[in-house]
C-alpha positions in Angstrom: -86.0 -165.2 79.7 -88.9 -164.1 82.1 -88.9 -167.4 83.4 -85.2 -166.7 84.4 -85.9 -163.3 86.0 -88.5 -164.5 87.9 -86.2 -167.3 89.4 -83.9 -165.0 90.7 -86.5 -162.7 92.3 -87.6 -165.4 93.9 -84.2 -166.8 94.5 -83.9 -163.2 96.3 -87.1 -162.9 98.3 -86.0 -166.7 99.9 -82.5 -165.5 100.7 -83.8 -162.5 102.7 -84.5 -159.3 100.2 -83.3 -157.1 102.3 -79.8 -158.5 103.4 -79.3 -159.6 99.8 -79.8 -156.1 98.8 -77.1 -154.8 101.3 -74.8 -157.5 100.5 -74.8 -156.6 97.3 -74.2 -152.7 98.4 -70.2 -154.7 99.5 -69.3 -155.2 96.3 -66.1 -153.1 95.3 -66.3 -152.4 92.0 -62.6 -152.2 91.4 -63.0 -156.2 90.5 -65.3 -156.0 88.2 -63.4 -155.2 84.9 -60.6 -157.9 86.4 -63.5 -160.5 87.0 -64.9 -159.8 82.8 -61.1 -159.9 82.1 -60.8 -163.3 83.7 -63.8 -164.5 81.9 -63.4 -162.9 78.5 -60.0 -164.4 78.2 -61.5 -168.3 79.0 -64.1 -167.4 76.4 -61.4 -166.5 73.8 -59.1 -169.7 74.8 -62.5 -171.9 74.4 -63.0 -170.4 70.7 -59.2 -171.3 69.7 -60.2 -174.8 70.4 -62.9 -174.2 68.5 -60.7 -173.5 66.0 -58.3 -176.2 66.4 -61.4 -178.9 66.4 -62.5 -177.6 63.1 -58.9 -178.1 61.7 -59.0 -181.3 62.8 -62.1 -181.8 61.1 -60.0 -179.8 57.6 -62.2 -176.7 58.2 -60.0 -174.1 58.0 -61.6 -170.2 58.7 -59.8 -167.3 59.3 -59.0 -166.4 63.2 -62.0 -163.1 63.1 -64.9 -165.2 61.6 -63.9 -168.2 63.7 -64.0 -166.1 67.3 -67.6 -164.6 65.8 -69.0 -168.0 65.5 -67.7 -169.1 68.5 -69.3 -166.1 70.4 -72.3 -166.1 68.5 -73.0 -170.2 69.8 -72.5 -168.4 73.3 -75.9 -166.6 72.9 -77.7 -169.9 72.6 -76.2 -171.1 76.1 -79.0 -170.6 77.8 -80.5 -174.1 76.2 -80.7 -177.5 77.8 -77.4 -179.1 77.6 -75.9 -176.2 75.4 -77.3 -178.0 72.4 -78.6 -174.8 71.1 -74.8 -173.7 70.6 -75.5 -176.2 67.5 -76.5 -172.9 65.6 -72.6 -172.4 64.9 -73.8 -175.4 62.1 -76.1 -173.3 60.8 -73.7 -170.5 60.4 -71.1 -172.9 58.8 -73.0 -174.0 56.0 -74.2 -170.6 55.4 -70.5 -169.1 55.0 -68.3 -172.0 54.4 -70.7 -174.6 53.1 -69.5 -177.0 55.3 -72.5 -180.0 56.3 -73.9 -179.8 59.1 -73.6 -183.8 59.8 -69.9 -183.2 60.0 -69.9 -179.7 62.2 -72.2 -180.7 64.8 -70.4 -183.3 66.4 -67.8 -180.2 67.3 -70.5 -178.9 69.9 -70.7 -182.3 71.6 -67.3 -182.9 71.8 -66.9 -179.5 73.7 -69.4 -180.4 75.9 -67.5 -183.2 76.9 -64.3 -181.1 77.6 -65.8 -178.5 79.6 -67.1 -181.3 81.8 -63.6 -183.1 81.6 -61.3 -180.3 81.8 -63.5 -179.0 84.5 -63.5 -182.8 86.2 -59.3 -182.9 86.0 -59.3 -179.3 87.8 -61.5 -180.2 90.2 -59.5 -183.2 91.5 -56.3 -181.3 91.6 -57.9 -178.6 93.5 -59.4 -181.1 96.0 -56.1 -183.2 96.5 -54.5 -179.1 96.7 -57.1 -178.7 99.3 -57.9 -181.8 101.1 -61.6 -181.8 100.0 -63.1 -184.5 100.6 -67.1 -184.0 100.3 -66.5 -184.4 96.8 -65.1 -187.3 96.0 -68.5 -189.2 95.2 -69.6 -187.1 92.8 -66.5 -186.3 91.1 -65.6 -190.7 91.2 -69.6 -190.6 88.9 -68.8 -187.8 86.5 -65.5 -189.4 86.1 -67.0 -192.9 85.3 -69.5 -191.4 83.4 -67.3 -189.8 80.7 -64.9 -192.4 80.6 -67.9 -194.7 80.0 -69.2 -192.2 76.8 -65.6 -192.5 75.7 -65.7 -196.1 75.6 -69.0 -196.0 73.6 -68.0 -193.8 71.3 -64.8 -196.0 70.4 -66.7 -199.3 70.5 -68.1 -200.5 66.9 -70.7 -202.5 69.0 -71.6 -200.0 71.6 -71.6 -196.8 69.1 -75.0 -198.0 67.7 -76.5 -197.8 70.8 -75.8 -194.5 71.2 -77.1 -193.6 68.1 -80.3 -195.3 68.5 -80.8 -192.5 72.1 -79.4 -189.3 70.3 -81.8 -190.0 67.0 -84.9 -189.7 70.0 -83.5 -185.5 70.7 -85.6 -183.8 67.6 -82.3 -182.0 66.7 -80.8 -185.3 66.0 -83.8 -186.9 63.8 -82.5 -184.9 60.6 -78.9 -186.3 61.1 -80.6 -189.6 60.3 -79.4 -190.1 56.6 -76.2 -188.4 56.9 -75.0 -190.6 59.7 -71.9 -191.8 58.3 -70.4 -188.5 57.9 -71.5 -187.7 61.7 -70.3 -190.7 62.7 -67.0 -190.4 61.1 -66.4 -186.8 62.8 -67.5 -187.6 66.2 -65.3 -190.8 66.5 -62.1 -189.0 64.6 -61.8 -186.7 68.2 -61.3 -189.4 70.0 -57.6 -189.8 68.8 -55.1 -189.4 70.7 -53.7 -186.6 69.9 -56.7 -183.8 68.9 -58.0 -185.3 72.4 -55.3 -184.4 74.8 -54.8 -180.9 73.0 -58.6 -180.1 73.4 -58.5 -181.5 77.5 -55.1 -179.3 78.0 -56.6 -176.4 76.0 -59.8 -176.7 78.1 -58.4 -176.9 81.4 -56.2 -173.5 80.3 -59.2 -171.5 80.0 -61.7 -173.2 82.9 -58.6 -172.3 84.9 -58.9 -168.6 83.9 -62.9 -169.2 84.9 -61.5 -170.4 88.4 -59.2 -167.4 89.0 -62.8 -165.3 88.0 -64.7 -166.7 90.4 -61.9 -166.0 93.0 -62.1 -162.5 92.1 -66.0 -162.8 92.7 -65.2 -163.7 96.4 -62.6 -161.0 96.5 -65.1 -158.7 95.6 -67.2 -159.9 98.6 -64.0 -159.2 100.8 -64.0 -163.0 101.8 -61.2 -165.0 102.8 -60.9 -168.2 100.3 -58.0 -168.5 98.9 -58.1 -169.0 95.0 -58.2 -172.9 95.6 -61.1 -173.5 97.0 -63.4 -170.4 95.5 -62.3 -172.0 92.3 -63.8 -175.4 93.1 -66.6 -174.5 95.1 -67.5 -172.1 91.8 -66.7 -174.6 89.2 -68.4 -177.8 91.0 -71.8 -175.9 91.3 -71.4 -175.4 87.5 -70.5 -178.6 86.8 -73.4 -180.3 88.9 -75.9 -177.8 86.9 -74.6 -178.6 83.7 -75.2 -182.2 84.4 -78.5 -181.8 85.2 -79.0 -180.8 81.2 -81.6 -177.6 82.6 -81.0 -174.7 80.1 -78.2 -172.6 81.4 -78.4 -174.9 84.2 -80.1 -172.2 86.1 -81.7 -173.1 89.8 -79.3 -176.1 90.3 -76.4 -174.0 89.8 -77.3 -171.3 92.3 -78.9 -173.1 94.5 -75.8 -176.0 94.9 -73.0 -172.7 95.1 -75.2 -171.3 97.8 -75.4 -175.0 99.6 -71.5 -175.6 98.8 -71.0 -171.9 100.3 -72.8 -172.6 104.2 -70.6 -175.6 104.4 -67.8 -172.9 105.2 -70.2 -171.1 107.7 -71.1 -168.2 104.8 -74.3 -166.6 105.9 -77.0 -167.0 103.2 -77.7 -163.8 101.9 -73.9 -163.0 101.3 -73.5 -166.2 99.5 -76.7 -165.6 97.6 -75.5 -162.1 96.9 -71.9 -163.7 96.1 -73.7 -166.4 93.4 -75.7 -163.9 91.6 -73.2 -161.2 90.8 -71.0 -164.5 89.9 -73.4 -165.7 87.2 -74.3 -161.7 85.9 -70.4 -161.4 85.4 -70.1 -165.1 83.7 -73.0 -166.8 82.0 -75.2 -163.8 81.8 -72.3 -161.5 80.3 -71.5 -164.8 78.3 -74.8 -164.7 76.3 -75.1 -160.9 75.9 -71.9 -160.6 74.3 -73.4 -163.7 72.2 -76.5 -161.7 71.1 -74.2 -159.0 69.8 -71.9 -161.7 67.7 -74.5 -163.1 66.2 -75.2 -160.2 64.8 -72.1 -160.2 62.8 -72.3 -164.2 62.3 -75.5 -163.1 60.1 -73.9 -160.4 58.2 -73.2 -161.1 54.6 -69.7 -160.1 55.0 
């Protein structure tokens, strides 16, 4: 966490301290309980397909204990990757019993939606817009997940796989309970739980979109919600990518870059990127801290 505070002091000090500080002073505060509504509400659409993967898997938990759990994975966001979001295992087996061979594919597959639903908004919002300076990047992710879809569905490819998960430490335990695992993860590649969890995902990144619009509408800049939205949710996506915890540094730092390409001055858009991730990843994780509280309870 100091590590992270320090960042943005430094992140600060290089965008000029003093016109940061005053472009922050623009902020009207009228947007901020709209911009926490905008992002609450994707939270609470990401835990109902939470819910509906665990269904899928025939866990069934009632609507409360499942939005608690879901929360409480939020506090671990700040981990390379999101792995650490693999605690909502933990918290599984505690109160439901339920292995955590077949639970922890669940994190993994909504890794892979948030990049995908996030990826299918993207290219909507850049055919909307015209955007071009995208197209690279967006053409890679794309092959990329298809390509981990294709792996995971292929009996001679799947191995493979295995063989570079079982090198994370996290994955090392899994090693005698890989049937189980590898029955879970391959069952969401059907059809049907797939296209409800890429539809459900896009709902509530969409609701992260019209958040980050309200960000810029704080600022009193003109973007429309278009292209705040995918300037917003393509520096996410790039820093999620890079697997850095939180994917703090790459995130900031490509919003700012993505930001000057429309002639923003840098300490506005530096101003603009960190009230943007205090209202979003950083409210994300405290509200977390405060679930897990509750996930821990014996009740």
């Amino acid at each position: 966490m100091i590590i992270f505070v320090i960042f943005y002091v430094i992140f600060a000090i290089y965008y000029d301290a003093n016109q940061f500080l005053e472009s922050l002073d623009k902020i009207n505060p009228y947007f901020i309980i709209p911009i926490l509504f905008c992002f609450t509400t994707a939270i609470l659409i990401k835990s109902l397909r939470q819910m509906l993967f665990l269904r899928h898997l025939g866990i069934r938990i009632p609507f409360k204990q499942n939005t608690i759990i879901y929360l409480a994975g939020l506090s671990m966001l700040i981990t390379p990757a999101g792995l650490g979001e693999m605690i909502k295992s933990h918290f599984l087996l505690k109160k439901y019993n339920q292995p955590v061979s077949k639970t922890i594919p669940l994190v993994l597959v909504e890794r892979y939606h948030d990049a995908l639903a996030i990826l299918s908004i993207l290219i909507i919002f850049s055919i909307i817009t015209g955007t071009t300076f995208l197209t690279i990047p967006l053409l890679i992710i794309g092959i990329l997940l298809l390509v981990s879809l294709i792996v995971i569905k292929s009996r001679k490819l799947f191995p493979m796989f295995q063989k570079v998960i079982r090198k994370v430490k996290i994955f090392q335990a899994l090693e005698n309970h890989s049937i189980e695992f590898n029955k879970s993860l391959v069952s969401f590649t059907s059809k049907k739980i797939f296209f409800s969890g890429w539809v459900v995902g896009m709902v509530a990144w969409s609701f992260d979109g019209l958040g980050i619009f309200l960000c810029f509408q704080a600022f009193e800049l003109d973007f429309d919600f278009f292209i705040s939205a995918l300037l917003g949710l393509a520096s996410i996506l790039i820093g999620a990518l890079t697997l850095i915890p939180g994917g703090v540094g790459v995130t900031e730092v490509s919003f700012v870059q993505l930001l000057s390409l429309y002639g923003i001055e840098s300490s506005i858009a530096s101003a603009l990127v960190l009230f943007f991730r205090l209202q979003s990843i950083w409210f994300v994780t405290c509200i977390g801290f405060v679930a897990t509280k509750f996930a821990l309870s014996k009740n």
